[in-house]
Amino acid sequence: MRFYTEYLIFQTSQSREYINITPQVRLVLEKSGIQEGMILVSAMHITAGVWVNDAEEGLLADIDAWLEKLAPFRRDYHHHRTGEINGDAHLKSLLVHHEVVVPVTAGKLDFGPWQEVYYAEFDGRRPKRVIIKAMGE
Amino acid sequence: MRFYTEYLIFQTSQSREYINITPQVRLVLEKSGIQEGMILVSAMHITAGVWVNDAEEGLLADIDAWLEKLAPFRRDYHHHRTGEINGDAHLKSLLVHHEVVVPVTAGKLDFGPWQEVYYAEFDGRRPKRVIIKAMGE
Amino acid sequence: MRFYTEYLIFQTSQSREYINITPQVRLVLEKSGIQEGMILVSAMHITAGVWVNDAEEGLLADIDAWLEKLAPFRRDYHHHRTGEINGDAHLKSLLVHHEVVVPVTAGKLDFGPWQEVYYAEFDGRRPKRVIIKAMGE
């Protein structure tokens, strides 16, 4: 069995940003030398997410508006008694999830034609980490 | 380590359909000969989902109505400037997620009594694929 | 390859409760002796969830209120024709998801500073199980 782990660091200029990290995941797979297995891509923070979906700017704008509607910024979250003001970012993270597992077959990400891995930042402007861990043979 | 991969293809007659694929997952497990490990079940399209929940028709109707409420069909999604009209299907996919990882113990899906794997089609009437990848010993 | 599996049983006193199970996951990892790999933590019931987020009481209150808003208790779910009254618990489970996969590196849960694993009970007051399955070397 082979295991190969890398960490990405993002410091976005916006509070919310959506970054296509498929090239980085592909690079980790190459370095791992794995032909068959799985890759876990997981945010290491609780105000960020990871998803697989389309690389289309209009859709990203739709997703952003939709997340703000379902998990809106509000001043009065209980969480804010701690001094934080990012309660909405926690809820957005729960909604989209913080991780994906990508299948690897014949040395490739075994994706359909439109699948891309995104890092979703919900509380940016500071360093945030993502782990990419490949496991297989 | 053993790895075993199969692809299912669905072409639903409805735009939205929910299909119990537990028998197919179980068959993949049998063919793999794996006694201990995990099975990744993942939609290969960005307008479909995979979940584990109850095989109960009333609940499926509730889920469908609920998804339409939280991620409704609308004409005015930004994504539709590409010519698509399936923006809601992308959001529904994000909401329920596109994959599950099922534990395998003693050669069986290690499920509780009511857990069943569903393929959720949100933009059907054309061929869509699901990957089932077993990994273990 | 090593595989190590444990089952937790929860019988909450409240209908909805959120329990930090990070210590239990860490203990399973220790017992497994695994240095590199992944741990699947998965609810074995369809009215419960598992997530990774902050251990902060205010946030847990926010999450609870938010889930009740997005997936409210209602008498008129179709699912209730079966005699059940827990339709909302199924929807809450779908929303937050029933499983997480935790990376293991150098014999530790490879988490960021604030990540904790929670069991989310949405229909409690009876025994419910969670599987923790470690896989690696």
mmCIF file of C-alpha atoms in Angstrom:
data_model
loop_
_atom_site.group_PDB
_atom_site.id
_atom_site.type_symbol
_atom_site.label_atom_id
_atom_site.label_comp_id
_atom_site.label_asym_id
_atom_site.label_seq_id
_atom_site.Cartn_x
_atom_site.Cartn_y
_atom_site.Cartn_z
ATOM 1 C CA MET A 1 0.000 0.000 0.000
ATOM 2 C CA ARG A 2 1.119 3.517 -0.759
ATOM 3 C CA PHE A 3 0.098 6.616 1.142
ATOM 4 C CA TYR A 4 0.922 10.111 0.009
ATOM 5 C CA THR A 5 -0.152 13.317 1.742
ATOM 6 C CA GLU A 6 0.107 16.982 0.839
ATOM 7 C CA TYR A 7 -1.286 20.128 2.387
ATOM 8 C CA LEU A 8 -2.455 23.152 0.432
ATOM 9 C CA ILE A 9 -2.627 26.586 1.998
ATOM 10 C CA PHE A 10 -5.042 29.247 0.787
ATOM 11 C CA GLN A 11 -5.246 32.857 1.818
ATOM 12 C CA THR A 12 -8.059 34.325 -0.217
ATOM 13 C CA SER A 13 -8.492 38.055 -0.746
ATOM 14 C CA GLN A 14 -12.276 37.756 -0.420
ATOM 15 C CA SER A 15 -14.240 36.477 2.538
ATOM 16 C CA ARG A 16 -15.896 33.920 0.249
ATOM 17 C CA GLU A 17 -14.110 32.354 -2.700
ATOM 18 C CA TYR A 18 -14.408 29.168 -4.722
ATOM 19 C CA ILE A 19 -11.161 27.723 -6.074
ATOM 20 C CA ASN A 20 -10.807 24.855 -8.541
ATOM 21 C CA ILE A 21 -8.168 22.588 -6.995
ATOM 22 C CA THR A 22 -8.446 19.719 -9.487
ATOM 23 C CA PRO A 23 -4.924 20.399 -10.858
ATOM 24 C CA GLN A 24 -3.461 20.124 -7.355
ATOM 25 C CA VAL A 25 -5.353 16.878 -6.680
ATOM 26 C CA ARG A 26 -4.127 15.475 -9.997
ATOM 27 C CA LEU A 27 -0.549 16.437 -9.130
ATOM 28 C CA VAL A 28 -0.759 14.674 -5.766
ATOM 29 C CA LEU A 29 -2.009 11.570 -7.565
ATOM 30 C CA GLU A 30 0.940 11.698 -9.979
ATOM 31 C CA LYS A 31 3.448 12.083 -7.171
ATOM 32 C CA SER A 32 1.872 9.217 -5.236
ATOM 33 C CA GLY A 33 2.379 6.778 -8.112
ATOM 34 C CA ILE A 34 -0.941 5.167 -7.190
ATOM 35 C CA GLN A 35 -2.822 3.320 -9.932
ATOM 36 C CA GLU A 36 -5.814 2.046 -7.920
ATOM 37 C CA GLY A 37 -7.245 3.610 -4.794
ATOM 38 C CA MET A 38 -8.900 6.710 -3.375
ATOM 39 C CA ILE A 39 -7.956 10.298 -2.632
ATOM 40 C CA LEU A 40 -9.414 12.124 0.335
ATOM 41 C CA VAL A 41 -9.611 15.906 -0.116
ATOM 42 C CA SER A 42 -10.641 17.539 3.126
ATOM 43 C CA ALA A 43 -10.730 21.092 4.494
ATOM 44 C CA MET A 44 -8.819 21.358 7.785
ATOM 45 C CA HIS A 45 -10.970 24.269 8.963
ATOM 46 C CA ILE A 46 -14.558 24.405 10.087
ATOM 47 C CA THR A 47 -15.525 27.410 7.989
ATOM 48 C CA ALA A 48 -14.608 25.972 4.595
ATOM 49 C CA GLY A 49 -15.856 23.230 2.305
ATOM 50 C CA VAL A 50 -14.792 20.891 -0.469
ATOM 51 C CA TRP A 51 -17.133 19.752 -3.223
ATOM 52 C CA VAL A 52 -17.159 18.189 -6.661
ATOM 53 C CA ASN A 53 -19.147 20.076 -9.279
ATOM 54 C CA ASP A 54 -18.951 22.138 -12.451
ATOM 55 C CA ALA A 55 -16.235 24.696 -13.283
ATOM 56 C CA GLU A 56 -18.667 27.329 -14.550
ATOM 57 C CA GLU A 57 -18.579 30.912 -13.318
ATOM 58 C CA GLY A 58 -22.337 31.456 -13.544
ATOM 59 C CA LEU A 59 -22.982 28.359 -11.451
ATOM 60 C CA LEU A 60 -20.462 29.496 -8.840
ATOM 61 C CA ALA A 61 -22.375 32.785 -8.554
ATOM 62 C CA ASP A 62 -25.612 30.802 -8.177
ATOM 63 C CA ILE A 63 -24.088 28.594 -5.487
ATOM 64 C CA ASP A 64 -22.799 31.624 -3.601
ATOM 65 C CA ALA A 65 -26.209 33.345 -3.638
ATOM 66 C CA TRP A 66 -27.960 30.091 -2.714
ATOM 67 C CA LEU A 67 -25.666 29.451 0.261
ATOM 68 C CA GLU A 68 -26.191 33.000 1.487
ATOM 69 C CA LYS A 69 -29.948 32.449 1.289
ATOM 70 C CA LEU A 70 -29.956 29.101 3.121
ATOM 71 C CA ALA A 71 -27.222 29.956 5.649
ATOM 72 C CA PRO A 72 -27.227 33.753 5.802
ATOM 73 C CA PHE A 73 -24.834 36.087 7.523
ATOM 74 C CA ARG A 74 -26.534 37.265 10.713
ATOM 75 C CA ARG A 75 -25.304 39.233 13.692
ATOM 76 C CA ASP A 76 -27.332 37.327 16.253
ATOM 77 C CA TYR A 77 -25.951 33.799 16.074
ATOM 78 C CA HIS A 78 -25.274 32.341 19.530
ATOM 79 C CA HIS A 79 -21.780 31.480 18.310
ATOM 80 C CA HIS A 80 -20.986 35.204 18.178
ATOM 81 C CA ARG A 81 -20.971 35.461 21.964
ATOM 82 C CA THR A 82 -17.474 34.013 21.649
ATOM 83 C CA GLY A 83 -16.439 37.168 19.791
ATOM 84 C CA GLU A 84 -16.584 35.504 16.369
ATOM 85 C CA ILE A 85 -18.828 36.816 13.599
ATOM 86 C CA ASN A 86 -18.538 33.828 11.255
ATOM 87 C CA GLY A 87 -21.502 31.707 12.357
ATOM 88 C CA ASP A 88 -22.817 31.664 8.797
ATOM 89 C CA ALA A 89 -19.500 30.228 7.560
ATOM 90 C CA HIS A 90 -19.898 27.220 9.888
ATOM 91 C CA LEU A 91 -23.411 26.590 8.590
ATOM 92 C CA LYS A 92 -22.326 26.955 4.956
ATOM 93 C CA SER A 93 -19.540 24.445 5.638
ATOM 94 C CA LEU A 94 -22.014 21.946 7.103
ATOM 95 C CA LEU A 95 -24.317 22.440 4.116
ATOM 96 C CA VAL A 96 -21.797 21.676 1.378
ATOM 97 C CA HIS A 97 -19.561 19.433 3.504
ATOM 98 C CA HIS A 98 -15.868 19.659 4.166
ATOM 99 C CA GLU A 99 -14.543 16.654 2.252
ATOM 100 C CA VAL A 100 -14.802 14.425 -0.815
ATOM 101 C CA VAL A 101 -13.350 11.029 -1.665
ATOM 102 C CA VAL A 102 -12.233 10.733 -5.288
ATOM 103 C CA PRO A 103 -11.837 7.308 -6.908
ATOM 104 C CA VAL A 104 -8.555 6.501 -8.697
ATOM 105 C CA THR A 105 -8.549 3.960 -11.529
ATOM 106 C CA ALA A 106 -5.669 3.173 -13.910
ATOM 107 C CA GLY A 107 -3.661 6.058 -12.458
ATOM 108 C CA LYS A 108 -6.332 8.699 -13.180
ATOM 109 C CA LEU A 109 -8.985 10.534 -11.180
ATOM 110 C CA ASP A 110 -12.010 8.437 -12.161
ATOM 111 C CA PHE A 111 -14.292 11.388 -12.847
ATOM 112 C CA GLY A 112 -17.137 11.997 -15.249
ATOM 113 C CA PRO A 113 -16.598 14.658 -17.920
ATOM 114 C CA TRP A 114 -17.650 17.712 -15.873
ATOM 115 C CA GLN A 115 -16.485 16.836 -12.389
ATOM 116 C CA GLU A 116 -14.005 19.224 -10.785
ATOM 117 C CA VAL A 117 -12.867 19.503 -7.157
ATOM 118 C CA TYR A 118 -13.489 22.876 -5.490
ATOM 119 C CA TYR A 119 -12.207 24.411 -2.309
ATOM 120 C CA ALA A 120 -14.919 26.667 -0.897
ATOM 121 C CA GLU A 121 -13.703 29.398 1.410
ATOM 122 C CA PHE A 122 -16.407 30.881 3.642
ATOM 123 C CA ASP A 123 -14.248 32.904 6.033
ATOM 124 C CA GLY A 124 -11.098 33.900 4.211
ATOM 125 C CA ARG A 125 -8.393 36.534 4.312
ATOM 126 C CA ARG A 126 -6.244 34.313 6.545
ATOM 127 C CA PRO A 127 -4.262 31.115 5.928
ATOM 128 C CA LYS A 128 -6.435 28.015 5.665
ATOM 129 C CA ARG A 129 -5.315 24.448 4.965
ATOM 130 C CA VAL A 130 -6.630 21.551 2.895
ATOM 131 C CA ILE A 131 -5.291 18.011 3.178
ATOM 132 C CA ILE A 132 -5.028 15.770 0.113
ATOM 133 C CA LYS A 133 -4.334 12.174 1.065
ATOM 134 C CA ALA A 134 -3.929 9.427 -1.533
ATOM 135 C CA MET A 135 -4.169 5.773 -0.543
ATOM 136 C CA GLY A 136 -3.824 2.767 -2.833
ATOM 137 C CA GLU A 137 -1.420 0.675 -4.873
ATOM 138 C CA MET B 1 -5.192 -5.351 -1.266
ATOM 139 C CA ARG B 2 -8.031 -5.898 -3.667
ATOM 140 C CA PHE B 3 -9.678 -3.246 -5.776
ATOM 141 C CA TYR B 4 -12.797 -3.826 -7.799
ATOM 142 C CA THR B 5 -14.636 -1.224 -9.866
ATOM 143 C CA GLU B 6 -17.928 -1.227 -11.714
ATOM 144 C CA TYR B 7 -19.929 1.469 -13.448
ATOM 145 C CA LEU B 8 -23.714 1.651 -13.506
ATOM 146 C CA ILE B 9 -25.569 3.549 -16.203
ATOM 147 C CA PHE B 10 -29.006 5.031 -15.603
ATOM 148 C CA GLN B 11 -31.316 6.640 -18.107
ATOM 149 C CA THR B 12 -34.390 7.629 -16.153
ATOM 150 C CA SER B 13 -37.706 8.389 -17.815
ATOM 151 C CA GLN B 14 -38.382 11.241 -15.389
ATOM 152 C CA SER B 15 -36.293 14.336 -14.867
ATOM 153 C CA ARG B 16 -36.022 13.457 -11.151
ATOM 154 C CA GLU B 17 -35.940 9.884 -9.905
ATOM 155 C CA TYR B 18 -34.663 8.069 -6.830
ATOM 156 C CA ILE B 19 -33.362 4.542 -7.382
ATOM 157 C CA ASN B 20 -32.407 2.027 -4.713
ATOM 158 C CA ILE B 21 -29.022 0.690 -5.838
ATOM 159 C CA THR B 22 -28.254 -1.388 -2.733
ATOM 160 C CA PRO B 23 -28.552 -4.670 -4.686
ATOM 161 C CA GLN B 24 -25.963 -3.445 -7.208
ATOM 162 C CA VAL B 25 -23.588 -2.344 -4.436
ATOM 163 C CA ARG B 26 -23.985 -5.717 -2.733
ATOM 164 C CA LEU B 27 -23.253 -7.512 -6.025
ATOM 165 C CA VAL B 28 -20.058 -5.494 -6.520
ATOM 166 C CA LEU B 29 -18.994 -6.470 -3.016
ATOM 167 C CA GLU B 30 -19.601 -10.156 -3.748
ATOM 168 C CA LYS B 31 -17.634 -9.995 -7.001
ATOM 169 C CA SER B 32 -14.759 -8.200 -5.247
ATOM 170 C CA GLY B 33 -14.305 -10.995 -2.720
ATOM 171 C CA ILE B 34 -13.483 -8.343 -0.116
ATOM 172 C CA GLN B 35 -14.104 -9.222 3.538
ATOM 173 C CA GLU B 36 -12.839 -6.021 5.193
ATOM 174 C CA GLY B 37 -12.733 -2.578 3.630
ATOM 175 C CA MET B 38 -14.814 0.216 2.162
ATOM 176 C CA ILE B 39 -16.936 0.800 -0.925
ATOM 177 C CA LEU B 40 -17.124 4.205 -2.541
ATOM 178 C CA VAL B 41 -20.369 4.859 -4.412
ATOM 179 C CA SER B 42 -20.145 8.098 -6.348
ATOM 180 C CA ALA B 43 -22.173 9.828 -9.049
ATOM 181 C CA MET B 44 -20.019 10.708 -12.054
ATOM 182 C CA HIS B 45 -22.236 13.651 -12.971
ATOM 183 C CA ILE B 46 -22.743 17.001 -11.338
ATOM 184 C CA THR B 47 -26.526 16.939 -11.423
ATOM 185 C CA ALA B 48 -27.034 13.721 -9.482
ATOM 186 C CA GLY B 49 -26.516 12.508 -5.934
ATOM 187 C CA VAL B 50 -25.938 9.395 -3.855
ATOM 188 C CA TRP B 51 -27.239 9.001 -0.325
ATOM 189 C CA VAL B 52 -27.945 6.395 2.321
ATOM 190 C CA ASN B 53 -31.433 6.502 3.788
ATOM 191 C CA ASP B 54 -34.748 4.687 4.028
ATOM 192 C CA ALA B 55 -36.446 2.741 1.217
ATOM 193 C CA GLU B 56 -39.901 4.191 1.855
ATOM 194 C CA GLU B 57 -41.992 5.723 -0.919
ATOM 195 C CA GLY B 58 -43.592 8.377 1.270
ATOM 196 C CA LEU B 59 -40.211 9.568 2.462
ATOM 197 C CA LEU B 60 -38.919 9.737 -1.121
ATOM 198 C CA ALA B 61 -41.869 12.007 -1.974
ATOM 199 C CA ASP B 62 -41.032 14.147 1.075
ATOM 200 C CA ILE B 63 -37.384 14.372 0.057
ATOM 201 C CA ASP B 64 -38.331 15.358 -3.487
ATOM 202 C CA ALA B 65 -40.665 18.140 -2.298
ATOM 203 C CA TRP B 66 -38.114 19.315 0.248
ATOM 204 C CA LEU B 67 -35.298 19.508 -2.310
ATOM 205 C CA GLU B 68 -37.540 21.457 -4.660
ATOM 206 C CA LYS B 69 -38.290 23.889 -1.839
ATOM 207 C CA LEU B 70 -34.642 24.400 -0.779
ATOM 208 C CA ALA B 71 -33.128 24.308 -4.278
ATOM 209 C CA PRO B 72 -36.005 25.217 -6.595
ATOM 210 C CA PHE B 73 -36.185 25.172 -10.361
ATOM 211 C CA ARG B 74 -35.821 28.751 -11.544
ATOM 212 C CA ARG B 75 -35.359 30.271 -14.979
ATOM 213 C CA ASP B 76 -33.023 33.023 -13.816
ATOM 214 C CA TYR B 77 -29.958 31.136 -12.549
ATOM 215 C CA HIS B 78 -26.714 32.641 -13.853
ATOM 216 C CA HIS B 79 -25.735 29.154 -14.972
ATOM 217 C CA HIS B 80 -28.488 29.300 -17.582
ATOM 218 C CA ARG B 81 -26.578 31.854 -19.641
ATOM 219 C CA THR B 82 -24.627 28.829 -20.877
ATOM 220 C CA GLY B 83 -27.834 27.529 -22.453
ATOM 221 C CA GLU B 84 -28.468 25.005 -19.670
ATOM 222 C CA ILE B 85 -31.679 25.054 -17.634
ATOM 223 C CA ASN B 86 -30.576 22.653 -14.900
ATOM 224 C CA GLY B 87 -29.140 25.044 -12.308
ATOM 225 C CA ASP B 88 -31.467 23.610 -9.675
ATOM 226 C CA ALA B 89 -30.090 20.115 -10.330
ATOM 227 C CA HIS B 90 -26.563 21.286 -9.473
ATOM 228 C CA LEU B 91 -27.782 22.809 -6.209
ATOM 229 C CA LYS B 92 -29.780 19.704 -5.308
ATOM 230 C CA SER B 93 -26.644 17.616 -5.955
ATOM 231 C CA LEU B 94 -24.589 19.823 -3.638
ATOM 232 C CA LEU B 95 -27.279 19.597 -0.967
ATOM 233 C CA VAL B 96 -27.493 15.815 -0.779
ATOM 234 C CA HIS B 97 -23.924 15.143 -1.931
ATOM 235 C CA HIS B 98 -22.700 12.978 -4.770
ATOM 236 C CA GLU B 99 -21.036 10.120 -2.879
ATOM 237 C CA VAL B 100 -21.088 7.791 0.109
ATOM 238 C CA VAL B 101 -18.493 5.450 1.601
ATOM 239 C CA VAL B 102 -19.967 2.184 2.867
ATOM 240 C CA PRO B 103 -18.098 0.082 5.441
ATOM 241 C CA VAL B 104 -17.529 -3.620 4.714
ATOM 242 C CA THR B 105 -17.116 -6.053 7.616
ATOM 243 C CA ALA B 106 -17.006 -9.858 7.415
ATOM 244 C CA GLY B 107 -17.892 -9.714 3.717
ATOM 245 C CA LYS B 108 -21.101 -7.720 4.227
ATOM 246 C CA LEU B 109 -22.181 -4.089 3.853
ATOM 247 C CA ASP B 110 -21.942 -3.038 7.503
ATOM 248 C CA PHE B 111 -25.277 -1.214 7.571
ATOM 249 C CA GLY B 112 -27.903 -0.641 10.211
ATOM 250 C CA PRO B 113 -31.313 -2.241 9.671
ATOM 251 C CA TRP B 114 -32.845 0.517 7.505
ATOM 252 C CA GLN B 115 -29.897 1.821 5.531
ATOM 253 C CA GLU B 116 -30.167 1.617 1.754
ATOM 254 C CA VAL B 117 -28.033 3.274 -0.951
ATOM 255 C CA TYR B 118 -29.909 5.551 -3.350
ATOM 256 C CA TYR B 119 -28.967 7.072 -6.666
ATOM 257 C CA ALA B 120 -30.714 10.451 -6.950
ATOM 258 C CA GLU B 121 -31.227 11.697 -10.482
ATOM 259 C CA PHE B 122 -31.912 15.426 -10.728
ATOM 260 C CA ASP B 123 -31.541 15.905 -14.498
ATOM 261 C CA GLY B 124 -32.442 12.649 -16.179
ATOM 262 C CA ARG B 125 -33.694 11.353 -19.508
ATOM 263 C CA ARG B 126 -30.099 10.825 -20.681
ATOM 264 C CA PRO B 127 -27.382 8.295 -19.781
ATOM 265 C CA LYS B 128 -25.723 9.018 -16.424
ATOM 266 C CA ARG B 129 -23.026 6.977 -14.702
ATOM 267 C CA VAL B 130 -22.268 5.923 -11.131
ATOM 268 C CA ILE B 131 -18.962 4.410 -10.055
ATOM 269 C CA ILE B 132 -18.853 1.703 -7.372
ATOM 270 C CA LYS B 133 -15.307 1.066 -6.187
ATOM 271 C CA ALA B 134 -14.513 -1.538 -3.525
ATOM 272 C CA MET B 135 -11.161 -1.486 -1.729
ATOM 273 C CA GLY B 136 -9.995 -3.902 0.968
ATOM 274 C CA GLU B 137 -8.825 -7.420 1.683
ATOM 275 C CA MET C 1 -3.185 -3.647 5.837
ATOM 276 C CA ARG C 2 -4.887 -3.307 9.144
ATOM 277 C CA PHE C 3 -8.601 -2.971 9.713
ATOM 278 C CA TYR C 4 -10.158 -2.208 13.043
ATOM 279 C CA THR C 5 -13.862 -1.694 13.716
ATOM 280 C CA GLU C 6 -15.837 -0.573 16.737
ATOM 281 C CA TYR C 7 -19.470 0.283 17.290
ATOM 282 C CA LEU C 8 -20.726 2.991 19.620
ATOM 283 C CA ILE C 9 -24.235 2.942 21.040
ATOM 284 C CA PHE C 10 -26.031 6.117 22.051
ATOM 285 C CA GLN C 11 -29.332 6.446 23.836
ATOM 286 C CA THR C 12 -29.890 10.157 24.241
ATOM 287 C CA SER C 13 -32.353 11.602 26.737
ATOM 288 C CA GLN C 14 -33.419 14.300 24.292
ATOM 289 C CA SER C 15 -34.954 13.821 20.873
ATOM 290 C CA ARG C 16 -32.128 15.911 19.386
ATOM 291 C CA GLU C 17 -28.615 15.899 20.808
ATOM 292 C CA TYR C 18 -25.123 16.640 19.523
ATOM 293 C CA ILE C 19 -22.307 14.587 21.046
ATOM 294 C CA ASN C 20 -18.582 15.138 20.571
ATOM 295 C CA ILE C 21 -17.199 11.673 19.760
ATOM 296 C CA THR C 22 -13.628 12.746 18.940
ATOM 297 C CA PRO C 23 -12.249 10.950 22.040
ATOM 298 C CA GLN C 24 -13.868 7.693 20.917
ATOM 299 C CA VAL C 25 -12.517 8.071 17.371
ATOM 300 C CA ARG C 26 -9.046 8.762 18.765
ATOM 301 C CA LEU C 27 -9.271 5.659 20.975
ATOM 302 C CA VAL C 28 -10.210 3.483 18.012
ATOM 303 C CA LEU C 29 -7.203 4.844 16.153
ATOM 304 C CA GLU C 30 -4.910 3.979 19.074
ATOM 305 C CA LYS C 31 -6.277 0.461 19.333
ATOM 306 C CA SER C 32 -5.901 -0.046 15.583
ATOM 307 C CA GLY C 33 -2.178 0.702 15.679
ATOM 308 C CA ILE C 34 -2.557 2.417 12.304
ATOM 309 C CA GLN C 35 -0.020 5.111 11.380
ATOM 310 C CA GLU C 36 -1.241 5.997 7.870
ATOM 311 C CA GLY C 37 -4.764 5.621 6.562
ATOM 312 C CA MET C 38 -8.348 6.723 6.979
ATOM 313 C CA ILE C 39 -11.124 6.324 9.537
ATOM 314 C CA LEU C 40 -14.735 6.107 8.460
ATOM 315 C CA VAL C 41 -17.206 7.339 11.086
ATOM 316 C CA SER C 42 -20.755 6.583 9.984
ATOM 317 C CA ALA C 43 -24.183 6.610 11.617
ATOM 318 C CA MET C 44 -25.929 3.253 11.230
ATOM 319 C CA HIS C 45 -29.373 4.864 11.375
ATOM 320 C CA ILE C 46 -31.219 7.040 8.900
ATOM 321 C CA THR C 47 -32.291 9.682 11.400
ATOM 322 C CA ALA C 48 -28.833 10.638 12.651
ATOM 323 C CA GLY C 49 -25.772 12.370 11.264
ATOM 324 C CA VAL C 50 -22.024 12.668 11.685
ATOM 325 C CA TRP C 51 -20.107 15.861 10.992
ATOM 326 C CA VAL C 52 -16.801 17.562 11.660
ATOM 327 C CA ASN C 53 -17.053 21.062 13.111
ATOM 328 C CA ASP C 54 -16.445 23.197 16.171
ATOM 329 C CA ALA C 55 -16.985 22.126 19.800
ATOM 330 C CA GLU C 56 -18.745 25.343 20.829
ATOM 331 C CA GLU C 57 -22.080 25.317 22.645
ATOM 332 C CA GLY C 58 -23.383 28.489 21.016
ATOM 333 C CA LEU C 59 -22.681 27.112 17.559
ATOM 334 C CA LEU C 60 -24.451 23.846 18.420
ATOM 335 C CA ALA C 61 -27.529 25.892 19.394
ATOM 336 C CA ASP C 62 -27.259 27.769 16.087
ATOM 337 C CA ILE C 63 -26.974 24.520 14.125
ATOM 338 C CA ASP C 64 -29.983 23.063 15.922
ATOM 339 C CA ALA C 65 -32.152 26.112 15.182
ATOM 340 C CA TRP C 66 -30.916 26.236 11.591
ATOM 341 C CA LEU C 67 -31.700 22.559 10.954
ATOM 342 C CA GLU C 68 -35.173 23.019 12.417
ATOM 343 C CA LYS C 69 -35.716 25.943 10.051
ATOM 344 C CA LEU C 70 -34.484 24.164 6.910
ATOM 345 C CA ALA C 71 -35.935 20.732 7.742
ATOM 346 C CA PRO C 72 -38.752 21.440 10.197
ATOM 347 C CA PHE C 73 -40.861 19.067 12.214
ATOM 348 C CA ARG C 74 -44.213 18.769 10.477
ATOM 349 C CA ARG C 75 -47.167 16.482 10.994
ATOM 350 C CA ASP C 76 -48.022 16.164 7.310
ATOM 351 C CA TYR C 77 -44.983 14.418 5.824
ATOM 352 C CA HIS C 78 -45.956 11.549 3.517
ATOM 353 C CA HIS C 79 -43.582 9.360 5.498
ATOM 354 C CA HIS C 80 -45.918 9.626 8.467
ATOM 355 C CA ARG C 81 -48.528 7.449 6.773
ATOM 356 C CA THR C 82 -46.285 4.579 7.919
ATOM 357 C CA GLY C 83 -47.068 5.536 11.514
ATOM 358 C CA GLU C 84 -43.730 7.307 12.026
ATOM 359 C CA ILE C 85 -43.538 10.973 13.023
ATOM 360 C CA ASN C 86 -39.840 11.476 12.352
ATOM 361 C CA GLY C 87 -39.855 12.689 8.758
ATOM 362 C CA ASP C 88 -37.922 15.802 9.769
ATOM 363 C CA ALA C 89 -35.166 13.635 11.284
ATOM 364 C CA HIS C 90 -34.603 11.931 7.913
ATOM 365 C CA LEU C 91 -34.328 15.296 6.163
ATOM 366 C CA LYS C 92 -31.961 16.655 8.818
ATOM 367 C CA SER C 93 -29.810 13.541 8.365
ATOM 368 C CA LEU C 94 -29.647 14.089 4.594
ATOM 369 C CA LEU C 95 -28.748 17.747 5.120
ATOM 370 C CA VAL C 96 -25.747 17.205 7.381
ATOM 371 C CA HIS C 97 -24.865 13.737 6.069
ATOM 372 C CA HIS C 98 -24.401 10.509 7.975
ATOM 373 C CA GLU C 99 -20.650 9.959 7.654
ATOM 374 C CA VAL C 100 -17.184 11.488 7.559
ATOM 375 C CA VAL C 101 -13.794 10.117 6.538
ATOM 376 C CA VAL C 102 -10.952 11.306 8.761
ATOM 377 C CA PRO C 103 -7.343 11.227 7.524
ATOM 378 C CA VAL C 104 -4.705 9.539 9.693
ATOM 379 C CA THR C 105 -1.066 10.655 9.414
ATOM 380 C CA ALA C 106 1.826 9.623 11.689
ATOM 381 C CA GLY C 107 -0.596 7.833 14.009
ATOM 382 C CA LYS C 108 -2.787 10.905 14.639
ATOM 383 C CA LEU C 109 -6.131 12.198 13.371
ATOM 384 C CA ASP C 110 -4.850 14.677 10.780
ATOM 385 C CA PHE C 111 -7.169 17.500 11.812
ATOM 386 C CA GLY C 112 -6.891 21.249 11.838
ATOM 387 C CA PRO C 113 -6.920 22.981 15.232
ATOM 388 C CA TRP C 114 -10.713 23.243 15.663
ATOM 389 C CA GLN C 115 -11.996 20.100 13.993
ATOM 390 C CA GLU C 116 -14.018 17.739 16.166
ATOM 391 C CA VAL C 117 -16.215 14.787 15.181
ATOM 392 C CA TYR C 118 -19.867 15.008 16.238
ATOM 393 C CA TYR C 119 -22.638 12.483 16.399
ATOM 394 C CA ALA C 120 -25.916 14.251 15.672
ATOM 395 C CA GLU C 121 -28.999 12.539 17.023
ATOM 396 C CA PHE C 122 -32.246 13.668 15.388
ATOM 397 C CA ASP C 123 -34.612 11.017 16.746
ATOM 398 C CA GLY C 124 -33.274 9.840 20.060
ATOM 399 C CA ARG C 125 -34.460 8.229 23.283
ATOM 400 C CA ARG C 126 -33.689 4.767 21.874
ATOM 401 C CA PRO C 127 -30.440 2.892 21.179
ATOM 402 C CA LYS C 128 -28.679 4.076 18.040
ATOM 403 C CA ARG C 129 -25.360 2.837 16.642
ATOM 404 C CA VAL C 130 -22.337 4.452 15.001
ATOM 405 C CA ILE C 131 -19.601 2.478 13.250
ATOM 406 C CA ILE C 132 -15.968 3.593 13.439
ATOM 407 C CA LYS C 133 -13.794 1.716 10.951
ATOM 408 C CA ALA C 134 -10.061 2.354 10.648
ATOM 409 C CA MET C 135 -8.137 1.169 7.578
ATOM 410 C CA GLY C 136 -4.432 1.613 6.924
ATOM 411 C CA GLU C 137 -0.950 0.492 7.883
#
